[in-house]
PDB file of C-alpha atoms in Angstrom:
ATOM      1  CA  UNK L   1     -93.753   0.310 148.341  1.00 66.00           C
ATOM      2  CA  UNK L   2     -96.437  -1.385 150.347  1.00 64.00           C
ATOM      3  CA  UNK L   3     -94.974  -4.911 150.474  1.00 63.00           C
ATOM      4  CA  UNK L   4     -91.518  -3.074 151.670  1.00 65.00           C
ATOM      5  CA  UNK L   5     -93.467  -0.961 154.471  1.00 70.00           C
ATOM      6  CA  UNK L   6     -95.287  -4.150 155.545  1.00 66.00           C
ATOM      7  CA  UNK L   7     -92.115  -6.326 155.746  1.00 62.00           C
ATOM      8  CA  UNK L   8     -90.394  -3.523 157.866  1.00 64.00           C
ATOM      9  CA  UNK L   9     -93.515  -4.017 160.373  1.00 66.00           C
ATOM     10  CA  UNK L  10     -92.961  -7.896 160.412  1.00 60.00           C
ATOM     11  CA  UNK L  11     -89.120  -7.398 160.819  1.00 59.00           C
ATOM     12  CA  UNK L  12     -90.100  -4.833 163.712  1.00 60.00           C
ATOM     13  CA  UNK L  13     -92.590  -7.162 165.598  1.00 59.00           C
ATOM     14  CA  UNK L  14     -90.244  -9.815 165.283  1.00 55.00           C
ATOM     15  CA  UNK L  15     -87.537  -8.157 166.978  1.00 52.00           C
ATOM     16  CA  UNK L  16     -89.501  -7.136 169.388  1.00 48.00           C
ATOM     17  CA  UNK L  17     -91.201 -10.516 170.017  1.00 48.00           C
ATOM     18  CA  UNK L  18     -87.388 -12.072 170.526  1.00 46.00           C
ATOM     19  CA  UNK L  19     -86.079  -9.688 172.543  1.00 43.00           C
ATOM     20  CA  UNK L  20     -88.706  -9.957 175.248  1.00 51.00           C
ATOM     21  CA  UNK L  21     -87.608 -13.735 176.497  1.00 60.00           C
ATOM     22  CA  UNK L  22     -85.678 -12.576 179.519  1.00 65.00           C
ATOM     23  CA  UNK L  23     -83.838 -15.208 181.715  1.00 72.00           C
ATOM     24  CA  UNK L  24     -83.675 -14.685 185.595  1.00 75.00           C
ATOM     25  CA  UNK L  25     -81.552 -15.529 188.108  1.00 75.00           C
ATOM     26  CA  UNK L  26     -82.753 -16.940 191.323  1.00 79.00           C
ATOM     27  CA  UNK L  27     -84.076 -14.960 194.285  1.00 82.00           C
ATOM     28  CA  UNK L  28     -80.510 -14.987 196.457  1.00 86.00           C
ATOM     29  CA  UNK L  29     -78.917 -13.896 193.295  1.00 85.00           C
ATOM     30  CA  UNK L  30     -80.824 -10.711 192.810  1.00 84.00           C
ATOM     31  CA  UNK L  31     -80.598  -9.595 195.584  1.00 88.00           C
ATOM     32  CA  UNK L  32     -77.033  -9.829 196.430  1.00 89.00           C
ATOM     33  CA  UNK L  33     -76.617  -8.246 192.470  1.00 88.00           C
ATOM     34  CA  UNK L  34     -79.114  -5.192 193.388  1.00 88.00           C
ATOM     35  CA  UNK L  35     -76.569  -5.083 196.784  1.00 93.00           C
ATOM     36  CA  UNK L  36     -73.620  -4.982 195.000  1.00 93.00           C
ATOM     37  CA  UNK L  37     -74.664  -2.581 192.250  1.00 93.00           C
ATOM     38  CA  UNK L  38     -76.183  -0.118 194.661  1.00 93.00           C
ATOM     39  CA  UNK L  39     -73.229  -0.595 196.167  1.00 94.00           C
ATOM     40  CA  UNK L  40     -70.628   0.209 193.768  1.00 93.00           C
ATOM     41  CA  UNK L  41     -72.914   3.184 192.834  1.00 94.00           C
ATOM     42  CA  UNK L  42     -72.633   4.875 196.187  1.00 94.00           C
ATOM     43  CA  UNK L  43     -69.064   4.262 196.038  1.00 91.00           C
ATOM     44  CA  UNK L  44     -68.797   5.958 192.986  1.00 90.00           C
ATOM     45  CA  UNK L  45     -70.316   8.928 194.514  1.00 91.00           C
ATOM     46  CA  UNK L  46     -68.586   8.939 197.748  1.00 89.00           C
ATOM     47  CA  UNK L  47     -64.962   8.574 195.800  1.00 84.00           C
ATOM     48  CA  UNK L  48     -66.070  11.346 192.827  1.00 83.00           C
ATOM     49  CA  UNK L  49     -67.056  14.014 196.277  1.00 84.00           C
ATOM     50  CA  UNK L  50     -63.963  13.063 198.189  1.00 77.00           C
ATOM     51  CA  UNK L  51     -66.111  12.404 200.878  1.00 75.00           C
ATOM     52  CA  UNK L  52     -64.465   9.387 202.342  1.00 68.00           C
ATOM     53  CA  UNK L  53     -61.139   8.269 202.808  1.00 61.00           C
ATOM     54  CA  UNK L  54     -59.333  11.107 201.274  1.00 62.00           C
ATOM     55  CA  UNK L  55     -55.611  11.515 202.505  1.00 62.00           C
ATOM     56  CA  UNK L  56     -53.547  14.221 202.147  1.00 53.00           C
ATOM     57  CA  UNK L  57     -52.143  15.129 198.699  1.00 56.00           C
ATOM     58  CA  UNK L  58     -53.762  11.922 197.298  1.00 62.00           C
ATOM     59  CA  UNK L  59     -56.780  13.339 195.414  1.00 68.00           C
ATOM     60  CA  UNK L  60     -58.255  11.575 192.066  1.00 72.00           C
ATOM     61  CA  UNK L  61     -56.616  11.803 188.681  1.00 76.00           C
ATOM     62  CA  UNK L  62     -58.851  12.327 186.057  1.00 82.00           C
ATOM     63  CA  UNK L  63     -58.811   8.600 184.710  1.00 81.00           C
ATOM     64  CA  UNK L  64     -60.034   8.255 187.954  1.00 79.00           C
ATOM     65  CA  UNK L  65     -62.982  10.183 188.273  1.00 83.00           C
ATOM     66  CA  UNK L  66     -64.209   9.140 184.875  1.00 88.00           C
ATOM     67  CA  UNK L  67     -63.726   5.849 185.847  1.00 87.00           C
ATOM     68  CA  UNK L  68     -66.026   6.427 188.723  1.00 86.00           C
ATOM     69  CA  UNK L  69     -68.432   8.644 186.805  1.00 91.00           C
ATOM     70  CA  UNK L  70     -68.955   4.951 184.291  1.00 93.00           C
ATOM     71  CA  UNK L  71     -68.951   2.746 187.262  1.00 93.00           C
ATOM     72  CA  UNK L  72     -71.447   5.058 188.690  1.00 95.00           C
ATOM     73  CA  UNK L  73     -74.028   4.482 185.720  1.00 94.00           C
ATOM     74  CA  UNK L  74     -73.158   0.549 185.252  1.00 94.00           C
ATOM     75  CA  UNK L  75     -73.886  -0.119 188.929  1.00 94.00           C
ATOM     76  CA  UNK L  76     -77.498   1.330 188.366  1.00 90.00           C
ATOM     77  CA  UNK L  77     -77.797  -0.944 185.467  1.00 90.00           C
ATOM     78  CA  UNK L  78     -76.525  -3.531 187.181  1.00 90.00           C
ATOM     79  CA  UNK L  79     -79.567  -2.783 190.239  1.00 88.00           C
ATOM     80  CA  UNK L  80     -82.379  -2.354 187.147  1.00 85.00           C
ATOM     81  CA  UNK L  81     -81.314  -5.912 185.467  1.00 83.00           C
ATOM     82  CA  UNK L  82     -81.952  -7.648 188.397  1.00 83.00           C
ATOM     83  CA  UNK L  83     -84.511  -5.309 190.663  1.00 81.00           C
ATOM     84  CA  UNK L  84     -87.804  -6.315 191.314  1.00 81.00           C
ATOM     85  CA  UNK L  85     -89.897  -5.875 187.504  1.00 77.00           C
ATOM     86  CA  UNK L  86     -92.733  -4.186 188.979  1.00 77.00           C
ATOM     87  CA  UNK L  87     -90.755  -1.460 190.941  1.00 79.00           C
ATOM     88  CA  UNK L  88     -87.837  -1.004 188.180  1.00 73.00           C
ATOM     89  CA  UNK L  89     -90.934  -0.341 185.254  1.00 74.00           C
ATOM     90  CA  UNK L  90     -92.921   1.695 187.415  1.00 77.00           C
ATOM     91  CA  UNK L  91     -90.711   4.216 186.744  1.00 73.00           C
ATOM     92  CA  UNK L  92     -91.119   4.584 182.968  1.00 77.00           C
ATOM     93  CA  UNK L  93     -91.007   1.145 181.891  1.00 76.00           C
ATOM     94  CA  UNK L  94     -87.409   1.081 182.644  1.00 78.00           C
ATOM     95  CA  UNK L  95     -86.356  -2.651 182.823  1.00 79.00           C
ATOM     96  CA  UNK L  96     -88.450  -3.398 179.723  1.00 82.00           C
ATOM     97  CA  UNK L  97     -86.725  -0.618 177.600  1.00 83.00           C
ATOM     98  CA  UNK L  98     -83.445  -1.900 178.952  1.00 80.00           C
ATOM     99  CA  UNK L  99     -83.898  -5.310 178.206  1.00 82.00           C
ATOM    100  CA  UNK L 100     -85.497  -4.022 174.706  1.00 83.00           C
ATOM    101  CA  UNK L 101     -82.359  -2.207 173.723  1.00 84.00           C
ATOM    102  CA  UNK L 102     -79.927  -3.885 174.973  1.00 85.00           C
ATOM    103  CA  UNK L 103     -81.145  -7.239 174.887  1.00 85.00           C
ATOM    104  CA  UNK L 104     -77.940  -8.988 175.775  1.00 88.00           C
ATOM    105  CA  UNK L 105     -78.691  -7.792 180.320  1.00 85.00           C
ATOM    106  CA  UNK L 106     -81.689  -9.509 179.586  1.00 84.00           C
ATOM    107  CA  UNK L 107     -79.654 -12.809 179.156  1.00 84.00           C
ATOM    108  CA  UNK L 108     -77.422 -14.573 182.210  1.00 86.00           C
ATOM    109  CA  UNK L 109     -74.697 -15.261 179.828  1.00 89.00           C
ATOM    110  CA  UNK L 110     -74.755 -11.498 178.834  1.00 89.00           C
ATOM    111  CA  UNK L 111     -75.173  -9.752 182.278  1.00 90.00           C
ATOM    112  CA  UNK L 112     -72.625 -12.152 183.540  1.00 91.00           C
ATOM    113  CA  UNK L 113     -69.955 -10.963 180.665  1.00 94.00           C
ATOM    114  CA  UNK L 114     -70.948  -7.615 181.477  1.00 94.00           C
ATOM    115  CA  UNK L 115     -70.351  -8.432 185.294  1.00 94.00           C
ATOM    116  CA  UNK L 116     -67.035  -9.082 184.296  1.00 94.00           C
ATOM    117  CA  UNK L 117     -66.474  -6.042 182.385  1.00 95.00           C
ATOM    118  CA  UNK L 118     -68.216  -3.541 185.020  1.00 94.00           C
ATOM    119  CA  UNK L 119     -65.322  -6.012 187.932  1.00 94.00           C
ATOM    120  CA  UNK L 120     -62.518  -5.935 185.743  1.00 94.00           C
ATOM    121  CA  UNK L 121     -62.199  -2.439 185.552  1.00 92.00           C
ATOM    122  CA  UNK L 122     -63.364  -1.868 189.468  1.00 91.00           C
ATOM    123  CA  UNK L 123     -60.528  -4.137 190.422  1.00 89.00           C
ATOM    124  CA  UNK L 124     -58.297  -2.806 188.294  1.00 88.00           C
ATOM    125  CA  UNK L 125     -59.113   0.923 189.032  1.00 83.00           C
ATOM    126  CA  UNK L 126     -56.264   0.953 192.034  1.00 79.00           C
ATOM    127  CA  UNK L 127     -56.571   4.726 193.217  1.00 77.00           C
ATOM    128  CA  UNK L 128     -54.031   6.174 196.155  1.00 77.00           C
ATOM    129  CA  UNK L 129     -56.035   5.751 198.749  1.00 78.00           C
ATOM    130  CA  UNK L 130     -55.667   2.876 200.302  1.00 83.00           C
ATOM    131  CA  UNK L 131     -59.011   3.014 201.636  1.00 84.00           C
ATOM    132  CA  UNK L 132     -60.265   3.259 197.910  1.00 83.00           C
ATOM    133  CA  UNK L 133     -57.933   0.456 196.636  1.00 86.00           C
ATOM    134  CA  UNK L 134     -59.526  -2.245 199.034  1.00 90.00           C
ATOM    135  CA  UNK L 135     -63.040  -0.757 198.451  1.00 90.00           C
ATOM    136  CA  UNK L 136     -62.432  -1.144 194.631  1.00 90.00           C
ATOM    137  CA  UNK L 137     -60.681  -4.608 194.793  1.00 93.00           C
ATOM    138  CA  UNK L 138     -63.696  -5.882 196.829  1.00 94.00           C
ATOM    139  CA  UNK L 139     -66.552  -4.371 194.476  1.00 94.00           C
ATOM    140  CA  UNK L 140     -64.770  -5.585 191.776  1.00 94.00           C
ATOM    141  CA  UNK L 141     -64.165  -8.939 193.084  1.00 95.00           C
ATOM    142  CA  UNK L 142     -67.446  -9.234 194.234  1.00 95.00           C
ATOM    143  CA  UNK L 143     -68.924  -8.282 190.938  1.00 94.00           C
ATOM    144  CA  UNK L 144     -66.722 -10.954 188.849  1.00 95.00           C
ATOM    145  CA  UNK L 145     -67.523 -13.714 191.462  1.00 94.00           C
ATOM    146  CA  UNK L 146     -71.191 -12.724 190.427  1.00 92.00           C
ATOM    147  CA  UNK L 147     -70.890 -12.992 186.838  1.00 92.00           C
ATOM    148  CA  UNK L 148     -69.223 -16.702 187.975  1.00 92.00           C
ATOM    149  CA  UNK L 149     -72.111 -17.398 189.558  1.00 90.00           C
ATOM    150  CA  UNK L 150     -74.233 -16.614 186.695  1.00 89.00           C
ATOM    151  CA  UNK L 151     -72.339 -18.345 183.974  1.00 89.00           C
ATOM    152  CA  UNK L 152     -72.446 -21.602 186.339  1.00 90.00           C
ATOM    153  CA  UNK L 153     -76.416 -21.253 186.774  1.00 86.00           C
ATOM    154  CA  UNK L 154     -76.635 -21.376 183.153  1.00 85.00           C
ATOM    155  CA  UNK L 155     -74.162 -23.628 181.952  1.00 86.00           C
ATOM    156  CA  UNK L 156     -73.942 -26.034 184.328  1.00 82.00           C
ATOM    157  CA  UNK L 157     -77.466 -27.674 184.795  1.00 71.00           C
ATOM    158  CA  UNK L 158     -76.404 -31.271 186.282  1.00 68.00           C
ATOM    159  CA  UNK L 159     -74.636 -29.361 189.567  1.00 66.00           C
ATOM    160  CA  UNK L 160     -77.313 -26.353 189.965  1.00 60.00           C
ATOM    161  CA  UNK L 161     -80.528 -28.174 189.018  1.00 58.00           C
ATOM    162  CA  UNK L 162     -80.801 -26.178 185.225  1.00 52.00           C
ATOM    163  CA  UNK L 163     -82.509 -22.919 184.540  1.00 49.00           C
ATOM    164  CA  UNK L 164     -85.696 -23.403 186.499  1.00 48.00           C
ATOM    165  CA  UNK L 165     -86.297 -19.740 186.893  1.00 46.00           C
ATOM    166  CA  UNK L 166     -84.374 -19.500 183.478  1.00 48.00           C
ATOM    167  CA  UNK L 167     -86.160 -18.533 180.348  1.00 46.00           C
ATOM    168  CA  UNK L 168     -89.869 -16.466 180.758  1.00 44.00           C
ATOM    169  CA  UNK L 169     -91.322 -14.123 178.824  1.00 42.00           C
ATOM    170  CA  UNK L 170     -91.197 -10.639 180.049  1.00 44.00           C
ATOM    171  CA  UNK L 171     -93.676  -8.347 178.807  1.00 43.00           C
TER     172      UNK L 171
END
């Protein structure tokens, strides 16, 4: 019993050790992703109140405003993954537990897969509105166009100079 409880510590602290490499992207980088994920999170907000751009007899299905509830939450994690460490886990250690359980934002190939995921269905959430259809299309593009950006910084190290702000340990 003693040998299993003291392997299930190893296993633990060597799980934990791993998963607290976290790669960052350059400075431009961060802060157009904290942008763009505040962004869409306002958005999200504005187009769940009806506060902007609402036209007569074109209100929000309910795919719609669940669609905007999610996109809500995933531009906030999009804002903690790349925020500023010291002001994201000031607030409860937030960043770290983030990048503890779900270690794949804490890597650029991962946020950038999840940048597509989080643009693919912005772009393709098409509302009514024509006000909310180009706001959409844009966040969306903008997003995937970032998770472009990220795959190139880490893939392709003879145009973008490598991963010099790449791989650091984070905690």
């Amino acid at each position: 019993v003693h040998g299993v409880r003291s392997g299930a510590a190893a296993a633990t602290r060597g799980i934990v050790n791993i998963s607290t490499v976290v790669q960052h992207n350059p400075a431009a980088v961060k802060i157009f992703c904290c942008f763009w994920g505040l962004l869409l999170s306002v958005a999200s907000v504005l187009s769940l109140l009806n506060i902007i751009g609402v036209e007569e007899g074109q209100e929000w299905g309910m795919t719609e405003t669940v669609q905007s509830f999610y996109t809500f939450f995933f531009g906030l994690l999009i804002f903690f993954c790349d925020a500023k460490e010291s002001w994201v886990n000031a607030c409860f250690g937030a960043q770290k537990k983030l990048f503890h359980n779900f270690h794949f934002l804490a890597t650029q190939t991962g946020k950038a897969f999840f940048y597509f995921y989080v643009g693919s269905i912005t772009l393709f959430l098409l509302p009514k509105s024509q006000f909310w259809k180009f706001t959409y299309i844009t966040l969306g593009g903008v997003l995937m166009l970032l998770g472009a950006i990220m795959l190139t910084l880490r893939y392709c190290t003879s145009c973008c100079g490598g991963a010099r702000g790449g791989d650091r340990a984070s905690g």
